[in-house]
Short mmCIF file of C-alpha atoms in Angstrom, two decimals:
data_model
loop_
_atom_site.label_atom_id
_atom_site.label_comp_id
_atom_site.label_asym_id
_atom_site.label_seq_id
_atom_site.Cartn_x
_atom_site.Cartn_y
_atom_site.Cartn_z
CA UNK A 143 245.28 229.07 -40.98
CA UNK A 144 247.77 229.63 -43.79
CA UNK A 145 251.32 229.52 -42.50
CA UNK A 146 253.95 232.05 -43.64
CA UNK A 147 256.77 231.03 -45.90
CA UNK A 148 260.13 230.35 -44.39
CA UNK A 149 262.02 233.66 -44.35
CA UNK A 150 265.34 233.72 -46.19
CA UNK A 151 267.32 233.31 -42.99
CA UNK A 152 265.30 230.38 -41.60
CA UNK A 153 266.95 227.01 -40.91
CA UNK A 154 267.52 224.53 -43.70
CA UNK A 155 264.37 222.36 -43.90
CA UNK A 156 266.38 219.16 -44.19
CA UNK A 157 268.23 220.10 -41.02
CA UNK A 158 264.90 220.72 -39.30
CA UNK A 159 263.81 217.17 -40.19
CA UNK A 160 267.13 215.70 -39.07
CA UNK A 161 266.89 217.42 -35.69
CA UNK A 162 263.17 216.76 -35.14
CA UNK A 163 262.69 212.99 -35.16
CA UNK A 164 258.92 213.26 -34.73
CA UNK A 165 258.59 215.54 -37.73
CA UNK A 166 260.88 213.27 -39.75
CA UNK A 167 258.78 210.24 -38.85
CA UNK A 168 255.57 212.01 -39.88
CA UNK A 169 257.16 213.18 -43.12
CA UNK A 170 258.11 209.58 -43.87
CA UNK A 171 254.69 208.19 -43.00
CA UNK A 172 252.10 209.05 -44.14
CA UNK A 173 253.61 211.72 -46.41
CA UNK A 174 256.22 209.53 -48.14
CA UNK A 175 259.23 211.83 -47.71
CA UNK A 176 261.71 209.64 -45.85
CA UNK A 177 265.13 211.25 -45.38
CA UNK A 178 266.50 207.81 -44.39
CA UNK A 179 265.82 206.49 -47.92
CA UNK A 180 268.04 208.80 -49.96
CA UNK A 181 269.34 205.98 -52.15
CA UNK A 182 268.00 205.64 -55.70
CA UNK A 183 267.58 202.24 -57.36
CA UNK A 184 270.30 202.97 -59.95
CA UNK A 185 273.05 205.53 -60.63
CA UNK A 186 271.62 208.67 -62.24
CA UNK A 187 272.77 212.14 -63.27
CA UNK A 188 271.33 215.24 -64.88
CA UNK A 189 271.85 215.52 -68.64
CA UNK A 190 273.03 219.11 -68.13
CA UNK A 191 275.82 217.97 -65.80
CA UNK A 192 274.44 220.07 -62.94
CA UNK A 193 274.77 218.84 -59.36
CA UNK A 194 272.26 216.21 -58.25
CA UNK A 195 271.80 215.31 -54.57
CA UNK A 196 269.46 212.56 -53.32
CA UNK A 197 267.71 213.75 -50.15
CA UNK A 198 264.76 211.41 -49.48
CA UNK A 199 262.76 208.50 -50.81
CA UNK A 200 259.35 206.88 -50.65
CA UNK A 201 258.19 203.30 -50.11
CA UNK A 202 257.81 202.61 -53.85
CA UNK A 203 261.52 203.09 -54.56
CA UNK A 204 261.14 206.67 -55.76
CA UNK A 205 263.70 209.31 -54.83
CA UNK A 206 263.71 213.07 -54.32
CA UNK A 207 266.72 215.03 -55.56
CA UNK A 208 267.98 218.59 -55.22
CA UNK A 209 269.29 220.00 -58.51
CA UNK A 210 272.10 222.48 -59.07
CA UNK A 211 273.78 224.59 -56.43
CA UNK A 212 272.85 227.45 -54.15
CA UNK A 213 275.57 229.45 -52.38
CA UNK A 214 273.91 229.30 -48.97
CA UNK A 215 270.85 227.04 -48.81
CA UNK A 216 270.24 223.59 -50.19
CA UNK A 217 266.50 223.98 -49.73
CA UNK A 218 266.47 226.83 -52.26
CA UNK A 219 267.35 224.41 -55.06
CA UNK A 220 264.85 222.83 -57.50
CA UNK A 221 263.40 219.44 -56.54
CA UNK A 222 263.25 216.50 -58.95
CA UNK A 223 261.41 213.24 -58.28
CA UNK A 224 262.36 209.97 -59.98
CA UNK A 225 260.31 206.80 -59.64
CA UNK A 226 261.74 203.28 -59.73
CA UNK A 227 260.39 202.57 -63.23
CA UNK A 228 262.44 205.07 -65.22
CA UNK A 229 260.31 208.24 -65.09
CA UNK A 230 261.25 211.58 -63.55
CA UNK A 231 260.05 215.16 -63.36
CA UNK A 232 260.59 218.53 -61.73
CA UNK A 233 258.04 218.97 -58.95
CA UNK A 234 258.99 222.36 -57.44
CA UNK A 235 261.52 225.16 -57.69
CA UNK A 236 262.50 224.82 -54.01
CA UNK A 237 262.24 222.29 -51.23
CA UNK A 238 259.65 224.24 -49.22
CA UNK A 239 257.31 224.34 -52.22
CA UNK A 240 257.83 220.62 -52.82
CA UNK A 241 257.02 219.75 -49.21
CA UNK A 242 253.87 221.88 -49.29
CA UNK A 243 252.75 219.74 -52.23
CA UNK A 244 253.76 216.40 -50.71
CA UNK A 245 252.16 217.16 -47.35
CA UNK A 246 249.11 218.98 -48.65
CA UNK A 247 248.50 216.52 -51.49
CA UNK A 248 249.60 213.01 -50.52
CA UNK A 249 248.11 211.56 -53.72
CA UNK A 250 250.08 214.11 -55.74
CA UNK A 251 251.41 211.80 -58.44
CA UNK A 252 248.05 210.33 -59.42
CA UNK A 253 246.44 213.77 -59.41
CA UNK A 254 249.21 215.28 -61.52
CA UNK A 255 248.75 212.54 -64.12
CA UNK A 256 244.96 212.93 -64.15
CA UNK A 257 243.59 214.27 -67.48
CA UNK A 258 242.77 217.97 -67.33
CA UNK A 259 239.22 217.46 -68.71
CA UNK A 260 236.50 218.87 -66.46
CA UNK A 261 238.52 221.79 -65.12
CA UNK A 262 238.97 222.71 -61.47
CA UNK A 263 235.58 221.34 -60.42
CA UNK A 264 236.44 217.83 -61.58
CA UNK A 265 239.91 218.19 -60.09
CA UNK A 266 238.47 219.21 -56.71
CA UNK A 267 236.25 216.13 -56.79
CA UNK A 268 239.24 213.89 -57.50
CA UNK A 269 241.18 215.51 -54.65
CA UNK A 270 238.27 214.96 -52.23
CA UNK A 271 237.97 211.33 -53.28
CA UNK A 272 241.69 210.74 -52.77
CA UNK A 273 241.56 212.43 -49.35
CA UNK A 274 238.65 210.24 -48.30
CA UNK A 275 240.60 207.11 -49.19
CA UNK A 276 243.56 208.37 -47.16
CA UNK A 277 241.36 209.05 -44.13
CA UNK A 278 240.01 205.50 -44.26
CA UNK A 279 243.55 204.24 -43.69
CA UNK A 280 244.64 207.09 -41.43
CA UNK A 281 241.84 209.03 -39.67
CA UNK A 282 244.38 211.41 -38.11
CA UNK A 283 246.01 212.53 -41.35
CA UNK A 284 244.64 216.09 -41.18
CA UNK A 285 246.05 216.60 -37.67
CA UNK A 286 249.40 215.10 -38.74
CA UNK A 287 249.42 217.37 -41.77
CA UNK A 288 248.85 220.49 -39.68
CA UNK A 289 251.50 219.54 -37.12
CA UNK A 290 254.13 218.81 -39.77
CA UNK A 291 253.46 222.01 -41.71
CA UNK A 292 253.74 223.98 -38.48
CA UNK A 293 257.03 222.27 -37.57
CA UNK A 294 258.48 223.20 -40.95
CA UNK A 295 256.94 226.68 -41.10
CA UNK A 296 255.10 225.86 -44.31
CA UNK A 297 251.64 226.76 -45.62
CA UNK A 298 248.41 224.82 -46.01
CA UNK A 299 247.34 225.74 -49.52
CA UNK A 300 244.15 224.79 -51.41
CA UNK A 301 244.72 221.33 -52.93
CA UNK A 302 243.63 222.40 -56.42
CA UNK A 303 246.23 225.19 -56.33
CA UNK A 304 248.85 222.63 -55.38
CA UNK A 305 247.92 220.45 -58.36
CA UNK A 306 248.31 223.42 -60.70
CA UNK A 307 251.69 224.29 -59.17
CA UNK A 308 252.80 220.70 -59.58
CA UNK A 309 251.67 220.46 -63.18
CA UNK A 310 253.41 223.73 -63.98
CA UNK A 311 256.67 222.39 -62.53
CA UNK A 312 256.38 219.06 -64.35
CA UNK A 313 255.86 220.90 -67.64
CA UNK A 314 259.22 222.62 -67.08
CA UNK A 315 261.22 219.41 -66.67
CA UNK A 316 262.65 219.77 -70.15
CA UNK A 317 265.16 220.89 -71.11
CA UNK A 318 267.10 221.68 -67.91
CA UNK A 319 266.07 218.86 -65.55
CA UNK A 320 266.27 215.74 -67.71
CA UNK A 321 267.49 212.74 -65.71
CA UNK A 322 269.77 210.11 -67.23
CA UNK A 323 270.69 206.58 -66.34
CA UNK A 324 274.34 207.26 -65.50
CA UNK A 325 275.58 203.92 -66.82
CA UNK A 326 273.67 203.61 -70.11
CA UNK A 327 273.09 207.30 -70.85
CA UNK A 328 269.42 207.16 -71.86
CA UNK A 329 266.93 209.71 -70.52
CA UNK A 330 264.15 208.98 -68.05
CA UNK A 331 260.66 209.40 -69.48
CA UNK A 332 258.34 212.19 -68.38
CA UNK A 333 256.81 211.56 -64.98
CA UNK A 334 253.37 212.93 -65.87
CA UNK A 335 253.24 211.48 -69.42
CA UNK A 336 251.33 214.62 -70.42
CA UNK A 337 251.42 215.40 -74.14
CA UNK A 338 253.72 218.34 -74.81
CA UNK A 339 254.87 219.76 -78.14
CA UNK A 340 258.33 218.60 -79.23
CA UNK A 341 261.10 221.10 -78.49
CA UNK A 342 261.68 221.38 -82.23
CA UNK A 343 258.08 222.60 -82.68
CA UNK A 344 258.67 225.29 -80.06
CA UNK A 345 261.83 226.37 -81.88
CA UNK A 346 259.99 226.49 -85.21
CA UNK A 347 257.24 228.66 -83.71
CA UNK A 348 259.84 231.11 -82.38
CA UNK A 349 261.67 231.04 -85.72
CA UNK A 350 258.44 231.77 -87.59
CA UNK A 351 257.86 234.77 -85.34
CA UNK A 352 261.36 236.02 -86.14
CA UNK A 353 260.73 235.60 -89.87
CA UNK A 354 257.49 237.57 -89.54
CA UNK A 355 259.35 240.42 -87.79
CA UNK A 356 261.96 240.57 -90.55
CA UNK A 357 259.30 240.57 -93.24
CA UNK A 358 257.53 243.44 -91.50
CA UNK A 359 260.70 245.49 -91.06
CA UNK A 360 263.35 244.26 -93.53
CA UNK A 361 265.59 247.28 -92.88
CA UNK A 362 265.44 247.08 -89.10
CA UNK A 363 269.10 246.06 -88.80
CA UNK A 364 270.81 242.76 -88.20
CA UNK A 365 267.97 241.12 -86.30
CA UNK A 366 268.82 237.80 -87.91
CA UNK A 367 272.42 237.79 -86.65
CA UNK A 368 274.04 234.69 -85.16
CA UNK A 369 271.80 231.77 -84.33
CA UNK A 370 268.66 233.74 -85.14
CA UNK A 371 269.68 233.66 -88.79
CA UNK A 372 269.72 229.85 -88.82
CA UNK A 373 266.28 229.77 -87.19
CA UNK A 374 264.80 232.30 -89.64
CA UNK A 375 266.16 230.36 -92.60
CA UNK A 376 264.54 227.16 -91.33
CA UNK A 377 261.24 228.99 -90.91
CA UNK A 378 261.55 230.33 -94.47
CA UNK A 379 262.09 226.78 -95.69
CA UNK A 380 258.51 225.90 -94.73
CA UNK A 381 256.95 229.31 -95.39
CA UNK A 382 258.23 230.56 -98.75
CA UNK A 383 257.05 234.09 -99.36
CA UNK A 384 256.93 235.63 -102.83
CA UNK A 385 258.49 238.84 -101.58
CA UNK A 386 261.35 237.28 -99.60
CA UNK A 387 264.13 237.66 -102.18
CA UNK A 388 265.71 240.84 -100.69
CA UNK A 389 265.58 239.33 -97.21
CA UNK A 390 267.08 236.04 -98.41
CA UNK A 391 269.82 237.92 -100.28
CA UNK A 392 270.84 239.62 -97.04
CA UNK A 393 270.68 236.36 -95.06
CA UNK A 394 272.86 234.58 -97.62
CA UNK A 395 275.40 237.42 -97.47
CA UNK A 396 275.47 237.10 -93.67
CA UNK A 397 275.82 233.32 -93.80
CA UNK A 398 278.77 233.62 -96.20
CA UNK A 399 280.40 236.24 -93.99
CA UNK A 400 279.91 233.98 -90.96
CA UNK A 401 281.60 231.11 -92.77
CA UNK A 402 284.51 233.26 -93.91
CA UNK A 403 284.86 234.79 -90.45
CA UNK A 404 285.45 231.54 -88.61
CA UNK A 405 282.21 229.63 -88.99
CA UNK A 406 283.70 226.84 -91.09
CA UNK A 407 283.16 224.35 -88.30
CA UNK A 408 279.40 224.69 -88.83
CA UNK A 409 277.60 222.25 -91.15
CA UNK A 410 276.71 223.66 -94.56
CA UNK A 411 272.96 223.22 -94.05
CA UNK A 412 271.92 226.85 -93.53
CA UNK A 413 274.33 228.16 -96.20
CA UNK A 414 272.95 225.71 -98.76
CA UNK A 415 269.38 226.41 -97.66
CA UNK A 416 269.81 230.19 -98.05
CA UNK A 417 271.21 229.66 -101.55
CA UNK A 418 268.38 227.28 -102.51
CA UNK A 419 265.69 229.65 -101.27
CA UNK A 420 267.21 232.69 -102.95
CA UNK A 421 267.80 230.86 -106.26
CA UNK A 422 264.15 229.87 -106.28
CA UNK A 423 263.20 233.52 -106.85
CA UNK A 424 265.04 233.49 -110.19
CA UNK A 425 266.55 236.99 -110.01
CA UNK A 426 269.49 237.64 -112.35
CA UNK A 427 270.87 240.19 -109.89
CA UNK A 428 271.44 237.41 -107.34
CA UNK A 429 273.67 235.27 -109.61
CA UNK A 430 277.04 236.68 -108.43
CA UNK A 431 276.15 236.08 -104.78
CA UNK A 432 274.80 232.62 -105.57
CA UNK A 433 278.02 231.82 -107.43
CA UNK A 434 280.06 232.74 -104.36
CA UNK A 435 277.84 230.53 -102.22
CA UNK A 436 278.23 227.58 -104.61
CA UNK A 437 281.99 228.01 -104.54
CA UNK A 438 281.95 228.03 -100.74
CA UNK A 439 279.88 224.86 -100.76
CA UNK A 440 282.16 223.20 -103.29
CA UNK A 441 279.11 222.67 -105.46
CA UNK A 442 278.90 222.34 -109.23
CA UNK A 443 278.21 224.67 -110.95
CA UNK A 444 280.26 227.36 -109.23
CA UNK A 445 280.87 231.06 -109.81
CA UNK A 446 280.01 232.24 -113.30
CA UNK A 447 277.35 229.60 -113.86
CA UNK A 448 274.37 230.38 -116.05
CA UNK A 449 271.04 231.03 -114.36
CA UNK A 450 269.51 227.77 -115.61
CA UNK A 451 272.42 225.78 -114.15
CA UNK A 452 271.98 227.47 -110.77
CA UNK A 453 268.24 226.86 -110.85
CA UNK A 454 268.78 223.18 -111.70
CA UNK A 455 271.21 222.85 -108.77
CA UNK A 456 268.71 224.56 -106.45
CA UNK A 457 265.83 222.29 -107.49
CA UNK A 458 267.91 219.14 -107.07
CA UNK A 459 269.35 220.23 -103.71
CA UNK A 460 265.95 221.29 -102.43
CA UNK A 461 264.41 217.95 -103.37
CA UNK A 462 267.27 215.95 -101.88
CA UNK A 463 267.89 217.81 -98.61
CA UNK A 464 265.18 220.37 -97.81
CA UNK A 465 261.64 220.56 -99.22
CA UNK A 466 258.63 221.89 -97.36
CA UNK A 467 257.38 218.80 -95.54
CA UNK A 468 258.57 218.68 -91.94
CA UNK A 469 257.92 214.97 -91.70
CA UNK A 470 261.10 214.42 -93.69
CA UNK A 471 263.24 216.84 -91.67
CA UNK A 472 265.32 215.20 -89.00
CA UNK A 473 265.37 216.98 -85.66
CA UNK A 474 269.18 216.88 -85.65
CA UNK A 475 268.80 220.03 -87.76
CA UNK A 476 266.83 221.72 -84.98
CA UNK A 477 269.40 220.67 -82.42
CA UNK A 478 271.96 222.58 -84.48
CA UNK A 479 269.69 225.61 -84.62
CA UNK A 480 269.19 225.48 -80.85
CA UNK A 481 272.95 225.25 -80.30
CA UNK A 482 273.59 228.28 -82.51
CA UNK A 483 270.96 230.15 -80.53
CA UNK A 484 272.84 229.33 -77.33
CA UNK A 485 270.08 226.94 -76.14
CA UNK A 486 272.53 224.23 -75.13
CA UNK A 487 270.16 222.13 -73.04
CA UNK A 488 267.40 222.29 -75.65
CA UNK A 489 269.86 221.02 -78.25
CA UNK A 490 271.09 218.27 -75.93
CA UNK A 491 267.59 217.02 -75.11
CA UNK A 492 266.51 216.96 -78.76
CA UNK A 493 269.53 214.80 -79.56
CA UNK A 494 268.95 212.56 -76.52
CA UNK A 495 265.36 211.85 -77.54
CA UNK A 496 266.45 210.97 -81.08
CA UNK A 497 269.20 208.63 -79.90
CA UNK A 498 266.99 206.98 -77.25
CA UNK A 499 264.17 206.42 -79.74
CA UNK A 500 266.57 204.97 -82.28
CA UNK A 501 268.01 202.52 -79.76
CA UNK A 502 264.59 201.47 -78.49
CA UNK A 503 263.35 201.06 -82.05
CA UNK A 504 266.28 198.82 -82.92
CA UNK A 505 265.70 196.80 -79.74
CA UNK A 506 262.05 196.23 -80.66
CA UNK A 507 262.96 195.30 -84.23
CA UNK A 508 265.21 192.58 -82.84
CA UNK A 509 262.95 191.31 -80.04
CA UNK A 510 259.34 192.16 -80.96
CA UNK A 511 258.96 193.09 -84.64
CA UNK A 512 255.16 193.29 -84.38
CA UNK A 513 255.35 195.85 -81.57
CA UNK A 514 258.08 197.70 -83.47
CA UNK A 515 255.69 198.14 -86.39
CA UNK A 516 252.87 199.25 -84.10
CA UNK A 517 255.02 201.80 -82.26
CA UNK A 518 256.43 203.21 -85.52
CA UNK A 519 259.47 204.58 -83.70
CA UNK A 520 261.94 206.66 -85.68
CA UNK A 521 265.22 204.90 -86.42
CA UNK A 522 268.09 206.79 -87.98
CA UNK A 523 270.32 205.92 -90.87
CA UNK A 524 274.09 206.30 -90.86
CA UNK A 525 274.07 209.91 -92.16
CA UNK A 526 271.65 211.05 -89.44
CA UNK A 527 273.55 209.21 -86.70
CA UNK A 528 276.79 210.75 -87.93
CA UNK A 529 275.24 214.23 -87.81
CA UNK A 530 273.81 213.48 -84.35
CA UNK A 531 277.22 212.38 -83.05
CA UNK A 532 278.83 215.51 -84.48
CA UNK A 533 276.21 217.75 -82.83
CA UNK A 534 276.89 216.14 -79.45
CA UNK A 535 280.57 216.84 -80.07
CA UNK A 536 279.88 220.51 -80.87
CA UNK A 537 278.00 220.74 -77.57
CA UNK A 538 281.11 219.48 -75.79
CA UNK A 539 279.25 216.41 -74.48
CA UNK A 540 282.00 213.81 -74.69
CA UNK A 541 279.97 211.09 -72.93
CA UNK A 542 277.01 211.25 -75.32
CA UNK A 543 279.36 211.69 -78.30
CA UNK A 544 280.95 208.38 -77.35
CA UNK A 545 277.56 206.74 -76.88
CA UNK A 546 276.41 207.97 -80.30
CA UNK A 547 279.63 206.66 -81.85
CA UNK A 548 279.02 203.22 -80.35
CA UNK A 549 275.49 203.21 -81.78
CA UNK A 550 276.87 204.35 -85.13
CA UNK A 551 279.44 201.53 -85.09
CA UNK A 552 276.66 199.01 -84.44
CA UNK A 553 274.58 200.48 -87.25
CA UNK A 554 277.37 200.31 -89.82
CA UNK A 555 278.12 196.71 -88.78
CA UNK A 556 274.58 195.53 -89.52
CA UNK A 557 273.58 193.92 -92.79
CA UNK A 558 272.35 196.77 -95.03
CA UNK A 559 268.61 197.18 -94.89
CA UNK A 560 266.01 199.79 -95.70
CA UNK A 561 266.46 202.67 -93.28
CA UNK A 562 264.77 205.98 -92.66
CA UNK A 563 266.95 208.67 -94.18
CA UNK A 564 267.97 211.12 -91.54
CA UNK A 565 269.37 214.05 -93.47
#
């Protein structure tokens, strides 16, 4: 029979296990949640800086952590699992949910990593096969499962439902629950290894939707204010509409006002992009505004330039820094957009992935050039690393800023070679 959830005032589940030695022993074996093994193989921390508390381990060296804080109950905090090989993932939003998965689905990790092909029918077959293997080693596992769930006041849910819950949690690991090696600073890989779109692709999709809204209602007010303006401009970079000149004129005015009103600490990317996009429409009426933008950028020609001079500047700047092919756009740009949108953790994780990939790529170049060519990892040039370091600094992440500076120092010390341009 399905057990009720723990009510809000029920005892802390960890305290239940500490007081009930029989339940704790069953949780440890066969269900691999051993509260006596709360000691990870290396120092770790969350990239966000949120609290991380190790609460249990398994016999492979993996560790379960509680993330963040809760004013009254530890077991109402999200649960992260990290294995001993450098992979980690969110497995549930609270400890009770995590234990329902671990107890109801002892082969949870293998099932979560199983390809989704075949749907629920194939998944049910895989669950049944895993359960049969478990029963061969432990014929009493079903009785132990029922007794432990009852002791903890948890539910026996359909195994396929548990797999879906687990996969949903794992998919939400980024950006808020990314685990770092606390000594070296690099991020753990995804636990499920499932293909997910890059965070920059998600940002671009949202930016494209914002651009579509502005095109549909250009007089709807300042919808493109703040960080949304930066996102819309990046979407317009790749989707250049013939009728966008009035919209781009307004966005360039807003970008100039932002700069004059205290936004000088921002890079010039969106200001230059707005000017490039507007100049491309070739309207004489836009020349005064474009002249002001060129002056603000310190570009030549400046205010009072002839239209052909402005167009030549726009073509050259577009070719050198923007264009319409995303393959040549470094994701440092999207980290800046995310930051301006207030998506601090999204920005941080984008930068972390870039820095980790660069370091791993350089390591392979030095130790296994053949594999380095096969992996085709992105390595960053000095301009991109400089921009990446500066973005970490704008996020207020002093630790990663220092790490990026050390990588930058190593890069500038190397013998010059062909590098992938970052910006």
